PDB file of C-alpha atoms in Angstrom:
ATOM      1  CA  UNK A 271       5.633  10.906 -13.903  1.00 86.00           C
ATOM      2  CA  UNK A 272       3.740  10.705 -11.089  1.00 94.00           C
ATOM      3  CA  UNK A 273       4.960   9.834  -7.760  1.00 97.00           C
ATOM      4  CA  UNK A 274       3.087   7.340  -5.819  1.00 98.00           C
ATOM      5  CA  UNK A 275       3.178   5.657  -2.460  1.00 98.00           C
ATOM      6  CA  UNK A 276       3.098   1.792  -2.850  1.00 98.00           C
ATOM      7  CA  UNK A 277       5.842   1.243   0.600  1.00 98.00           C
ATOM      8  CA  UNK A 278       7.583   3.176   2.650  1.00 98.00           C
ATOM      9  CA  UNK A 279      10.782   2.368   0.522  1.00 95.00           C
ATOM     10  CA  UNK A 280       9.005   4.532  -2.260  1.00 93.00           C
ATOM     11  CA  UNK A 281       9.821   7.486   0.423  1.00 96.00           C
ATOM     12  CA  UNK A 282      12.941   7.012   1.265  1.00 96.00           C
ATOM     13  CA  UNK A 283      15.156   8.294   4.637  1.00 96.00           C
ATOM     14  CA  UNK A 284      14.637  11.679   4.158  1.00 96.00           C
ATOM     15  CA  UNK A 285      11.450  11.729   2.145  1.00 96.00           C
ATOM     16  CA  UNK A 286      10.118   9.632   5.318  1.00 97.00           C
ATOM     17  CA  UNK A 287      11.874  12.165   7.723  1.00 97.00           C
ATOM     18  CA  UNK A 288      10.345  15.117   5.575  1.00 97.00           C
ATOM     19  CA  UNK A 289       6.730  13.618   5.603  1.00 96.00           C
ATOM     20  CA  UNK A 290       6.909  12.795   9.499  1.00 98.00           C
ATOM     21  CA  UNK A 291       8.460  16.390  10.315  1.00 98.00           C
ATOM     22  CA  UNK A 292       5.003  17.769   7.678  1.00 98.00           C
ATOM     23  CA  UNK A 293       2.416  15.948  10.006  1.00 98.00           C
ATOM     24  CA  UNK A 294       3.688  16.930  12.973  1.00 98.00           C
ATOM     25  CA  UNK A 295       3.571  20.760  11.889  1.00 98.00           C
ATOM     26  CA  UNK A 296       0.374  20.914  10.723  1.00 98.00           C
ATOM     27  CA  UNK A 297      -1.313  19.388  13.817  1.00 98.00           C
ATOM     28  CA  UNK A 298       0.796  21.683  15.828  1.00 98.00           C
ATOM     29  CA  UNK A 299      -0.535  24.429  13.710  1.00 98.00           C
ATOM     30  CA  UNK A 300      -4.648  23.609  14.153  1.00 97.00           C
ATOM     31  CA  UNK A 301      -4.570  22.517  17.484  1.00 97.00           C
ATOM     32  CA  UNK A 302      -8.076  23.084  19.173  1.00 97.00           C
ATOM     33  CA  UNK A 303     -10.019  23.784  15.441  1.00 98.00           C
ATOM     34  CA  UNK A 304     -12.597  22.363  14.522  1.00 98.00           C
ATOM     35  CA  UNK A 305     -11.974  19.811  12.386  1.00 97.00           C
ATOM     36  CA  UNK A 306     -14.144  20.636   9.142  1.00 97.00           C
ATOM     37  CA  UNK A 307     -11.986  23.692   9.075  1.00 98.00           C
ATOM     38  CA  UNK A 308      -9.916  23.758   6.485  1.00 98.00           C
ATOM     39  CA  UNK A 309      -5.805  24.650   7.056  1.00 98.00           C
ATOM     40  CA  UNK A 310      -4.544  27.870   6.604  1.00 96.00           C
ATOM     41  CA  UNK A 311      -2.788  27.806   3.454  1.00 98.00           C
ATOM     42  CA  UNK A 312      -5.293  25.205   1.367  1.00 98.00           C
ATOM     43  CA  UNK A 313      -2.546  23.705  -0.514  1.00 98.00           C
ATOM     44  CA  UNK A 314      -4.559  21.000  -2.207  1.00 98.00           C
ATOM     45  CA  UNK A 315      -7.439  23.363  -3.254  1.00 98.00           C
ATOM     46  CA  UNK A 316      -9.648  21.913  -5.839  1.00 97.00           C
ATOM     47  CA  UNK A 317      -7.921  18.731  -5.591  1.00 98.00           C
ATOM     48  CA  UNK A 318      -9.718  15.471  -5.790  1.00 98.00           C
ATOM     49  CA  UNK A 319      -8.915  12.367  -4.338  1.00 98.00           C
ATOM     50  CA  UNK A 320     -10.858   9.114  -5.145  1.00 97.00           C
ATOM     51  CA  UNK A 321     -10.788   6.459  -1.850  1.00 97.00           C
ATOM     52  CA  UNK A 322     -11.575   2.777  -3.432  1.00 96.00           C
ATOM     53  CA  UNK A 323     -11.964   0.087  -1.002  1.00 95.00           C
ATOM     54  CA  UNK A 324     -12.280  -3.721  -1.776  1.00 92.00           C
ATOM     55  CA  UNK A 325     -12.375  -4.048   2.479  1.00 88.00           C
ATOM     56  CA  UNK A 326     -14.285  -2.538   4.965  1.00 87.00           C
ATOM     57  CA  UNK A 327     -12.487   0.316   6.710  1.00 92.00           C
ATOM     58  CA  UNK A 328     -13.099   2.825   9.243  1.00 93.00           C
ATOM     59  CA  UNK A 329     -10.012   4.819  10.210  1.00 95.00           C
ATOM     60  CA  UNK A 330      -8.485   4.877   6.801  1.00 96.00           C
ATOM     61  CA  UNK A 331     -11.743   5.915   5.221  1.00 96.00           C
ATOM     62  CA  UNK A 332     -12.276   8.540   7.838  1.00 97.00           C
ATOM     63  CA  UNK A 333      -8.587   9.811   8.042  1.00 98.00           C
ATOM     64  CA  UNK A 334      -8.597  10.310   4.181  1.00 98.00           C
ATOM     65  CA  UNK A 335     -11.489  12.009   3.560  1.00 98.00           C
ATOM     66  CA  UNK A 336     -10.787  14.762   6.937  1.00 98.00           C
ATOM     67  CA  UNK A 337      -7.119  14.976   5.436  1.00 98.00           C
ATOM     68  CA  UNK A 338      -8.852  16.413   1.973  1.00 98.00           C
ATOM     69  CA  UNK A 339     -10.983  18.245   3.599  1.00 98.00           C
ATOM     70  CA  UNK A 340      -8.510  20.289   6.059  1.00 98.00           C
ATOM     71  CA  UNK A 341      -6.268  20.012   2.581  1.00 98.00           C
ATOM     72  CA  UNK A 342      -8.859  22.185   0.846  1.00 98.00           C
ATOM     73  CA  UNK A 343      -9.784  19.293  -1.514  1.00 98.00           C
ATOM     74  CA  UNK A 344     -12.705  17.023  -1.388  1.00 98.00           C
ATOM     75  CA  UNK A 345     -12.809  13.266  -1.797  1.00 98.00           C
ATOM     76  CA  UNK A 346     -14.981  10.535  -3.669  1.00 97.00           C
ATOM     77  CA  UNK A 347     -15.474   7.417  -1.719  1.00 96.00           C
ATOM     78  CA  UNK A 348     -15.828   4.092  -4.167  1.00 94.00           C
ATOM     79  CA  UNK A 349     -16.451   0.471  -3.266  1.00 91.00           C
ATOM     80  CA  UNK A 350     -14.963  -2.008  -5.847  1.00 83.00           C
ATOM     81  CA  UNK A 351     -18.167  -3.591  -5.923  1.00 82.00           C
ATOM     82  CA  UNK A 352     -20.283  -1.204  -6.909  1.00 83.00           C
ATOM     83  CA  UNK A 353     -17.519  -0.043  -9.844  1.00 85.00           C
ATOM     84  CA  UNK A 354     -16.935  -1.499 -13.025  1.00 78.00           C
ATOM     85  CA  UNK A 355     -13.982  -3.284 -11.587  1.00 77.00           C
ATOM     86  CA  UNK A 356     -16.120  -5.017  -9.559  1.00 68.00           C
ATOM     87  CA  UNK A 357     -17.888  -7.062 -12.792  1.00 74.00           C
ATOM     88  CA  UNK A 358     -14.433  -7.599 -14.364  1.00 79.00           C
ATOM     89  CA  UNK A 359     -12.886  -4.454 -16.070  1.00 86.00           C
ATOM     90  CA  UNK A 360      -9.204  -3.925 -15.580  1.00 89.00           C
ATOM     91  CA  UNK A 361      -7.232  -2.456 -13.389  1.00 89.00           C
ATOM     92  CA  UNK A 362      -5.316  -0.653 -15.791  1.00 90.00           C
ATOM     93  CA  UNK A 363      -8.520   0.296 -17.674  1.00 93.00           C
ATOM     94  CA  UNK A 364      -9.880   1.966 -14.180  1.00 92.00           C
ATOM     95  CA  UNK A 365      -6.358   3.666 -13.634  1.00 94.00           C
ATOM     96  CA  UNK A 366      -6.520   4.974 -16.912  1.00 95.00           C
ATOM     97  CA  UNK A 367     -10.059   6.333 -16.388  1.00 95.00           C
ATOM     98  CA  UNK A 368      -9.971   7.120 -13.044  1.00 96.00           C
ATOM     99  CA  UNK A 369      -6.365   9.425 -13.802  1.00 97.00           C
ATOM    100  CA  UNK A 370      -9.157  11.895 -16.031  1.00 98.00           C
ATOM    101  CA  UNK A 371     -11.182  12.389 -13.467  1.00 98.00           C
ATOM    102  CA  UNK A 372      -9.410  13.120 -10.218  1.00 98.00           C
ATOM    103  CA  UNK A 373      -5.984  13.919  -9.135  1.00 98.00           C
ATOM    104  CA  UNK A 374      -4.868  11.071  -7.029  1.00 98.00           C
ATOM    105  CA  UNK A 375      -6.058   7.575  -6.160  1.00 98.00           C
ATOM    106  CA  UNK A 376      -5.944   6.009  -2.431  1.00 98.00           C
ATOM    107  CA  UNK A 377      -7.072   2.223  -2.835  1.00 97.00           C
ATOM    108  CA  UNK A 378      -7.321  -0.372  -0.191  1.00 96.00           C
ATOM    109  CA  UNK A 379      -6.962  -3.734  -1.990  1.00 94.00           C
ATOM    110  CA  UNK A 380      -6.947  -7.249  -1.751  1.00 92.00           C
ATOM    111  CA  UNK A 381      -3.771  -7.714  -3.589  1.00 94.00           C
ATOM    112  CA  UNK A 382      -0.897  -5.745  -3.694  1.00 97.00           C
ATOM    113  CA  UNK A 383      -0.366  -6.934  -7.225  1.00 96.00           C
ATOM    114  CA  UNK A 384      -3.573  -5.010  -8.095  1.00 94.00           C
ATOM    115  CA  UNK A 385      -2.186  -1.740  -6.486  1.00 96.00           C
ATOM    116  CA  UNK A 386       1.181  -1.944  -8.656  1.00 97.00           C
ATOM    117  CA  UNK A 387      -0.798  -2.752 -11.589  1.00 95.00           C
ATOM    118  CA  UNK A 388      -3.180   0.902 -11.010  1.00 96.00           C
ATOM    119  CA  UNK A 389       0.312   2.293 -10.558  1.00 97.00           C
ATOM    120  CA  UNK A 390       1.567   1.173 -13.397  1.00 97.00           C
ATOM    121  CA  UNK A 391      -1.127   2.497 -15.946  1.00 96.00           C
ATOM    122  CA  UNK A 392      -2.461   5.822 -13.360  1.00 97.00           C
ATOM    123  CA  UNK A 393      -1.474   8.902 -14.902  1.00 98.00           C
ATOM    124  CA  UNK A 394      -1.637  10.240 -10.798  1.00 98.00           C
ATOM    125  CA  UNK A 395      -0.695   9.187  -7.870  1.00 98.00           C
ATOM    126  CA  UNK A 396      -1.835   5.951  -6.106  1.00 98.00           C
ATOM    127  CA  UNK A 397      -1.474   5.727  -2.622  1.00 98.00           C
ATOM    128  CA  UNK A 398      -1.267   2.189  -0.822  1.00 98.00           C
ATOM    129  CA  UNK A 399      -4.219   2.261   1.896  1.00 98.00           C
ATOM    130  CA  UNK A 400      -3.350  -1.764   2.711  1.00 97.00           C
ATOM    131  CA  UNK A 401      -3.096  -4.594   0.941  1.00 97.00           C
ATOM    132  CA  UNK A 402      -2.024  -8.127   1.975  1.00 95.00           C
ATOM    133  CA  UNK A 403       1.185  -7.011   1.678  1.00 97.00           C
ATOM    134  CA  UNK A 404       2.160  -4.008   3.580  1.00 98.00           C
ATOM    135  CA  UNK A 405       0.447  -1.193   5.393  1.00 97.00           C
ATOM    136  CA  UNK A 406       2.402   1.733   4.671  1.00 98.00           C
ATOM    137  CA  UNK A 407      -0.211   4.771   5.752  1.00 98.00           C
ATOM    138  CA  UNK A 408      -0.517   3.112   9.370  1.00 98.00           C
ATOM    139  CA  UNK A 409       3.214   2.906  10.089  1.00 98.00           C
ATOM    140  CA  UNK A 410       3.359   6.369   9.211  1.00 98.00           C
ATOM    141  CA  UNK A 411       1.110   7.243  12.362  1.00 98.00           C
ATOM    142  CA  UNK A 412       2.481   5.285  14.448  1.00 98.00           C
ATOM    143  CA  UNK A 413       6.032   7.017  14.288  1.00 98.00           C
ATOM    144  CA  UNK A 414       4.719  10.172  14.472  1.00 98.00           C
ATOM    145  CA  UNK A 415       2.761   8.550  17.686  1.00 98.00           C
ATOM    146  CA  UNK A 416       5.550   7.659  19.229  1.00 98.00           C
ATOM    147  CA  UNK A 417       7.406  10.463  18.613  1.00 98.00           C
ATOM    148  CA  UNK A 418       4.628  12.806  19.871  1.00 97.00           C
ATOM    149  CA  UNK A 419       4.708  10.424  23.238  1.00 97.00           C
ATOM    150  CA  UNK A 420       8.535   9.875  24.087  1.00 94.00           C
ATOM    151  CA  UNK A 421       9.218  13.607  22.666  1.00 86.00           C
ATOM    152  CA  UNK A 422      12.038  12.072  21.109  1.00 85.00           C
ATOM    153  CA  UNK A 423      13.056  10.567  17.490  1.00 91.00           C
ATOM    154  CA  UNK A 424      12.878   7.014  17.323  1.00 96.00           C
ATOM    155  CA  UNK A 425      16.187   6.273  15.856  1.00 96.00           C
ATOM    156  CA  UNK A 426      17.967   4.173  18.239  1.00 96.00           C
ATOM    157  CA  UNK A 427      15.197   3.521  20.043  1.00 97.00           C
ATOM    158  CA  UNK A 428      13.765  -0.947  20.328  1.00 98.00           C
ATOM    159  CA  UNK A 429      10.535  -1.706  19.074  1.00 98.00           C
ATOM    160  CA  UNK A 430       9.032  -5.041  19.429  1.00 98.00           C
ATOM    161  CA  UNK A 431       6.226  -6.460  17.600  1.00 98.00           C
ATOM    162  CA  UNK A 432       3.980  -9.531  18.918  1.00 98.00           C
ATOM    163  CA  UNK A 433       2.112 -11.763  16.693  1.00 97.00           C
ATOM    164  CA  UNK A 434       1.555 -12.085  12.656  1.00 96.00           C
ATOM    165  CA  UNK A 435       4.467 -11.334  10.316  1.00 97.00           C
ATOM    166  CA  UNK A 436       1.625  -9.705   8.430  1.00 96.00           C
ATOM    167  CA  UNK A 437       1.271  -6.625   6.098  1.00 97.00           C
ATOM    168  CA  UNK A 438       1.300  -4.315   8.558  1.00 98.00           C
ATOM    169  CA  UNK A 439       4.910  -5.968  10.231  1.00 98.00           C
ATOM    170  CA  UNK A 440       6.300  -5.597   6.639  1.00 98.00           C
ATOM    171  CA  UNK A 441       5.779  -1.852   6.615  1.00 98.00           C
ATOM    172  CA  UNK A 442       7.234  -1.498  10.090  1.00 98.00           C
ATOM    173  CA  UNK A 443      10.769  -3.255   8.832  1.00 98.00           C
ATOM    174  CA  UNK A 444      10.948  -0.606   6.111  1.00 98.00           C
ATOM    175  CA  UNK A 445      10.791   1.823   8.611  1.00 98.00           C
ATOM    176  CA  UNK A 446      12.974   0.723  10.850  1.00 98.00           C
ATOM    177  CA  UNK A 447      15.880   0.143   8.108  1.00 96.00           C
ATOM    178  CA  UNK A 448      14.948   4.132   7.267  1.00 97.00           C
ATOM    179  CA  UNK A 449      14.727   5.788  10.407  1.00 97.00           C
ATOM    180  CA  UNK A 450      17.393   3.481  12.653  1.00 97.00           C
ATOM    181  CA  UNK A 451      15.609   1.405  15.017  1.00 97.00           C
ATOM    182  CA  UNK A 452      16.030  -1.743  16.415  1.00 98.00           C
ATOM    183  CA  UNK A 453      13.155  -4.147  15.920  1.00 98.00           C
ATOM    184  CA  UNK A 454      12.257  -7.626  17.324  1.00 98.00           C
ATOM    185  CA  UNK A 455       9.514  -9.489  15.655  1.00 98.00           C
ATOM    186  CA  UNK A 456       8.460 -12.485  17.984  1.00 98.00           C
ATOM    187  CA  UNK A 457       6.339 -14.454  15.909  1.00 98.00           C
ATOM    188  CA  UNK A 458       5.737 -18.054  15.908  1.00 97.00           C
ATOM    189  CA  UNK A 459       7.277 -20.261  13.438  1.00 96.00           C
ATOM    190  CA  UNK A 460       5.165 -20.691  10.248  1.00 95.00           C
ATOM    191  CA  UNK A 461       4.165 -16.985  10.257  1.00 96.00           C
ATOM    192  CA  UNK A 462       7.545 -15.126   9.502  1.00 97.00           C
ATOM    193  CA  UNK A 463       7.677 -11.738   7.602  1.00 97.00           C
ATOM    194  CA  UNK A 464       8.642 -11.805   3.820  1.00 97.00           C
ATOM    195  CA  UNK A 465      11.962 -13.720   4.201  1.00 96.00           C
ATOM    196  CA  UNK A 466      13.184 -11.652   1.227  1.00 96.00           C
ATOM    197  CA  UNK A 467      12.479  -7.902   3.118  1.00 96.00           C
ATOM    198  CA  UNK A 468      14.037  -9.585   6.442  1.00 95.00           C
ATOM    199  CA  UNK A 469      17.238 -10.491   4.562  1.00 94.00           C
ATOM    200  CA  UNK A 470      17.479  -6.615   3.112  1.00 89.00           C
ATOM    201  CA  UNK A 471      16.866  -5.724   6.579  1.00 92.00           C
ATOM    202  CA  UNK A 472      18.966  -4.483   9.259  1.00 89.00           C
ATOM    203  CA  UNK A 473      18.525  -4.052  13.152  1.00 92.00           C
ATOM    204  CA  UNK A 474      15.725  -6.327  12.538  1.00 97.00           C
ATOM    205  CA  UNK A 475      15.810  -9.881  14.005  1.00 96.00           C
ATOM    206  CA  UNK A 476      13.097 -12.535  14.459  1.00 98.00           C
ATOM    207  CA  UNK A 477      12.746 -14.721  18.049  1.00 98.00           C
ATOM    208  CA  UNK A 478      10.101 -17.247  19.029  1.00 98.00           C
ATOM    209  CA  UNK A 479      10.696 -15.585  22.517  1.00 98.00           C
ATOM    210  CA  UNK A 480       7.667 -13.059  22.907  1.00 98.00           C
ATOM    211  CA  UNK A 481       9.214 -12.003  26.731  1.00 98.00           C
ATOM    212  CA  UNK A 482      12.682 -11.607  24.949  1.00 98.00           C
ATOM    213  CA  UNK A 483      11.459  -9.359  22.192  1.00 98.00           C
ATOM    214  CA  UNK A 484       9.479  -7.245  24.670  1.00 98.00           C
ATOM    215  CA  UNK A 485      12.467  -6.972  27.029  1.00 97.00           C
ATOM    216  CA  UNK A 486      13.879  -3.017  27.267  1.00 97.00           C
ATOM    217  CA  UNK A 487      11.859  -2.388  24.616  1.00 98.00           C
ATOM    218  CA  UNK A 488      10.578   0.983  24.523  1.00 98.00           C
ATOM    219  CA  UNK A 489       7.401   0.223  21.966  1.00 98.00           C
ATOM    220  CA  UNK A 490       5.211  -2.458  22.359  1.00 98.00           C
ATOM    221  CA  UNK A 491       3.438  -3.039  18.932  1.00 98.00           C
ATOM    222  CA  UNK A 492       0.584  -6.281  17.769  1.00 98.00           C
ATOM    223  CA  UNK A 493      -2.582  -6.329  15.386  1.00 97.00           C
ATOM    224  CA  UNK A 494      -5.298  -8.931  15.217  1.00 95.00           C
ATOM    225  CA  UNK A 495      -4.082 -12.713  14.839  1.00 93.00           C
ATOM    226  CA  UNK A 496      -6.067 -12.864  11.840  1.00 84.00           C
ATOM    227  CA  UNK A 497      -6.165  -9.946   9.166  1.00 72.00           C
ATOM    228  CA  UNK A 498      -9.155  -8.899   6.674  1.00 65.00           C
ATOM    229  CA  UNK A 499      -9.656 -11.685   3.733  1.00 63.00           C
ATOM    230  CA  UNK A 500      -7.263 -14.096   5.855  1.00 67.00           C
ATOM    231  CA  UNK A 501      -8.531 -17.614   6.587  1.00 64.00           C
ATOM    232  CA  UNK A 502      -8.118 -18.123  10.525  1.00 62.00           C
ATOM    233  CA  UNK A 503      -8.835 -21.532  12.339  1.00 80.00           C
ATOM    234  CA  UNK A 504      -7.878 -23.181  15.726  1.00 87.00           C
ATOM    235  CA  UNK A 505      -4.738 -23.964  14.612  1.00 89.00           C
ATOM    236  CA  UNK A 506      -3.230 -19.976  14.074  1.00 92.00           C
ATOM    237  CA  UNK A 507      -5.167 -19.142  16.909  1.00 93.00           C
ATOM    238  CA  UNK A 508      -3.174 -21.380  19.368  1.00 95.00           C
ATOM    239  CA  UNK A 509       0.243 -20.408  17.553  1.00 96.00           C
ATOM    240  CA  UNK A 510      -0.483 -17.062  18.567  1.00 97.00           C
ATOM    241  CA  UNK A 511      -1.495 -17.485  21.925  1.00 97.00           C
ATOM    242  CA  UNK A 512       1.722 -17.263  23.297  1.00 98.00           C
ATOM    243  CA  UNK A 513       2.404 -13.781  22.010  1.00 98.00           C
ATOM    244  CA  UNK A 514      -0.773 -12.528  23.182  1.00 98.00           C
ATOM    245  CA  UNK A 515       0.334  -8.539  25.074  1.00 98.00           C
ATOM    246  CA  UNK A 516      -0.696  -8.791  28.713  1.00 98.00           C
ATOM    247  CA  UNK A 517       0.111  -6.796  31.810  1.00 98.00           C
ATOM    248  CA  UNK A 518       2.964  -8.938  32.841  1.00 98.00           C
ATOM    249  CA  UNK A 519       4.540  -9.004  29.181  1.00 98.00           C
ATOM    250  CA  UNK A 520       4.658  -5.222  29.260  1.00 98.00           C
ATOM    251  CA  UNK A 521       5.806  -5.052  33.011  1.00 98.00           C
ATOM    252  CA  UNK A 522       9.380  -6.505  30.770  1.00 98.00           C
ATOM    253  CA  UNK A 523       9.668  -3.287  28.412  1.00 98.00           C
ATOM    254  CA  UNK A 524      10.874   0.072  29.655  1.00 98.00           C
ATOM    255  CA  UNK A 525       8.652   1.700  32.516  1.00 98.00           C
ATOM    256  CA  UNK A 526       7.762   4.572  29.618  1.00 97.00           C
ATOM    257  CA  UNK A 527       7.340   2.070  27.045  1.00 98.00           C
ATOM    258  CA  UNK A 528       4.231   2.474  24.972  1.00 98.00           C
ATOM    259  CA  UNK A 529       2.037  -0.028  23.126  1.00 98.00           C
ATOM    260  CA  UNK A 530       0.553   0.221  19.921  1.00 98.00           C
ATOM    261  CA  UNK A 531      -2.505  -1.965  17.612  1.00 98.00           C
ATOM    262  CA  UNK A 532      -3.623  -0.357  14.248  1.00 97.00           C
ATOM    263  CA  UNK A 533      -7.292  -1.672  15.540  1.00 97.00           C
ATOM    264  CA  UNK A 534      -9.919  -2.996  15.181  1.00 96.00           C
ATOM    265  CA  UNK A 535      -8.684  -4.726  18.338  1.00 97.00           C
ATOM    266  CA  UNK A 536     -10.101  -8.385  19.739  1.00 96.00           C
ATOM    267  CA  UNK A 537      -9.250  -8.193  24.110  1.00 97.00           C
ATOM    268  CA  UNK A 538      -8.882 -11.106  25.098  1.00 96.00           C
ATOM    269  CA  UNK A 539      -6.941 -12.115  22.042  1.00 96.00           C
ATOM    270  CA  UNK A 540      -3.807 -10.500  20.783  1.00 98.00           C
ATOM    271  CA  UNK A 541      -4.311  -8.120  23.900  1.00 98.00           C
ATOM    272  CA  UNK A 542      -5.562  -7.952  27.181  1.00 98.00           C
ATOM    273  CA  UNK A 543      -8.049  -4.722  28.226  1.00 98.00           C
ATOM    274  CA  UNK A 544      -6.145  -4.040  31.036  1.00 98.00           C
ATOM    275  CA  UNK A 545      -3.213  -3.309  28.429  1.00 98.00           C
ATOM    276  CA  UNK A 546      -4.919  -1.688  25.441  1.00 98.00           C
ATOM    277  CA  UNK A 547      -7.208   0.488  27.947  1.00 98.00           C
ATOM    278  CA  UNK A 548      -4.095   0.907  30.059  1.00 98.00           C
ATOM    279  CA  UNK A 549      -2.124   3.986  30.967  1.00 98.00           C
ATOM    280  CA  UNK A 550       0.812   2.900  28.351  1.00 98.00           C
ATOM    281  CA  UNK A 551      -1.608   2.440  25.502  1.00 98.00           C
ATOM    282  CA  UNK A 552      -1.589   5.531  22.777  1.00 98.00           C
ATOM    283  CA  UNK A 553      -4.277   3.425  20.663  1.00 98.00           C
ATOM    284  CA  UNK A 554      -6.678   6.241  20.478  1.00 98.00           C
ATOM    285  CA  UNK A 555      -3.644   8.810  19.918  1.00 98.00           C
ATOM    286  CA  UNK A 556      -2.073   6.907  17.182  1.00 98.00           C
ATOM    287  CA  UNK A 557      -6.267   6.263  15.615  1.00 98.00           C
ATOM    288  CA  UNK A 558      -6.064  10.404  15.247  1.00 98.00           C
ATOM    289  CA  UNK A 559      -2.696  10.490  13.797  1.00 98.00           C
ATOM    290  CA  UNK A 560      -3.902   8.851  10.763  1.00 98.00           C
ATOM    291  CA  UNK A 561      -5.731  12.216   9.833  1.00 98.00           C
ATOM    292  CA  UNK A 562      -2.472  13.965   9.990  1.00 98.00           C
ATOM    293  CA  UNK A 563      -0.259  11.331   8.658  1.00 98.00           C
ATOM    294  CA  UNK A 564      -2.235  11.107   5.436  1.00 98.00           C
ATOM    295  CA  UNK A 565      -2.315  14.905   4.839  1.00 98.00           C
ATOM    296  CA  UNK A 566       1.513  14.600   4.925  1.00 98.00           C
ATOM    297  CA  UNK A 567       1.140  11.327   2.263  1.00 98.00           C
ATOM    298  CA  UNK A 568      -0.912  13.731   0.025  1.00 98.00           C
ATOM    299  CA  UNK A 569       1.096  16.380   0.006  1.00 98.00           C
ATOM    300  CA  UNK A 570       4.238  13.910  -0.756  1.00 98.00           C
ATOM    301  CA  UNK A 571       2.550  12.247  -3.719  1.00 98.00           C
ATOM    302  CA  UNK A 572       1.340  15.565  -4.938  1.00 98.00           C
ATOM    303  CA  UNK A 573       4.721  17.223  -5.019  1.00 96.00           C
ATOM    304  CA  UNK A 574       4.059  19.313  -2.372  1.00 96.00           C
ATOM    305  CA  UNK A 575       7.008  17.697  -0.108  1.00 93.00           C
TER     306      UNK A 575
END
């Protein structure tokens, strides 16, 4: 049966733990290669992975394709539109003839309904890359980010997010139920998280308060107001003003607190350029995690975890 990575949830606490401790060791082990060279021990020679995208991308498309390629495996880049799928054929009839051609699927969709569905019929594993409803792949770099930058774990430690309970906010309270850290989600009212995953959730709380979540907070986390395929307008623009991340709202967290955006970024928006260009920002960090943290995804989903 093959073992794919819809959520983090899929992972679980020590598959999570496993998959961070994986990414960490492998950068350790290249640092200062070039990065066309391919690791030591080629685990996923003469693998294939196909990338499908419905949305534009540039990190995850990037990140994938390096992470084959220092895997030892190479990687075919679709767009839905110019594939079958994209003039009405099935998802289960592309899982089904995708699964004979390559040996695992990463798909960035418009629905997460579509990603279950390939799932359900793929006869390898499909990998979450975003959909509207969680962002599993990102929150995995940002751990190890975080990690890498307060050389500690981040059990225990407060995390606060500012903004949209969007996709990527869903995939960051799975995390914090599995690795043990406090998280406060200051959105404004209207734009809550799944009210189903924050009720399964614990350590997690929602405020209206953006200084109160932010206060000794030792992560400082936000994304753009208004996500790929969303519908914005004046009216979720001004809800979100008040949780916009500027130099006085961090001056509340920790002194070593760090902040965080999966990018692309708007300044001026959910964040100020003083803050994301900033001394605490680990944007560009985190945006070269991805590489690592999907190697460490591949290897889970092909059973090499």
């Amino acid at each position: 049966m093959a073992r794919h990575f819809l959520n983090l949830a899929d992972v679980g606490c020590a598959g999570l733990r496993a998959l961070l401790d994986a990414a960490h060791a492998r950068k350790a082990a290249r640092a200062g290669w070039p990065q066309g060279r391919v690791d030591g021990d080629a685990p996923l020679a003469d693998h294939v992975l196909a990338a499908v995208f419905e949305k534009p991308s540039t990190r995850t498309r990037l990140s994938f394709d390096i992470a084959m390629r220092q895997l030892g495996g190479a990687t075919i880049t679709l767009a839905a539109g110019d594939m079958q799928l994209g003039r009405g054929e099935t998802v289960g009839d592309t899982a089904r003839a995708l699964s004979g051609y390559v040996d695992a699927i990463a798909i960035r969709a418009n629905r997460h309904a579509d990603v279950q569905a390939l799932a359900a019929e793929a006869g390898v594993p499909v990998i979450n890359a975003l959909t509207d409803w969680s962002h599993p792949c990102q929150i995995v770099a940002d751990v190890m980010t975080v990690e890498e930058s307060l050389r500690s774990s981040v059990a225990g430690l407060r995390w606060a997010w500012l903004g949209d309970g969007n996709n990527v906010a869903h995939s960051l309270i799975e995390a914090a139920d599995l690795l043990g850290f406090e998280l406060a989600l200051a959105v404004p009212e209207g734009h809550d998280p799944d009210p189903a995953l924050l009720a399964g959730s614990r350590g997690v709380h929602v405020t209206r308060d953006a200084a109160a979540a932010v206060r000794r907070a030792d992560v400082v986390v936000t994304d753009t107001w208004v996500s790929m395929g969303q519908a914005g307008g004046a009216a979720k623009m001004a809800a979100m003003a008040p949780y916009q991340v500027t130099a006085a709202l961090m001056a509340k967290a920790l002194p070593h607190a760090v902040f965080l955006h999966c990018l692309p970024a708007h300044r001026g928006e959910e964040v100020t350029g003083d803050v994301i260009d900033g001394p605490q920002s680990r944007v560009w960090a985190e945006a070269a995690n991805r590489v690592h943290a999907q190697k460490a995804i591949l290897l889970w989903a092909l059973g090499r975890l």
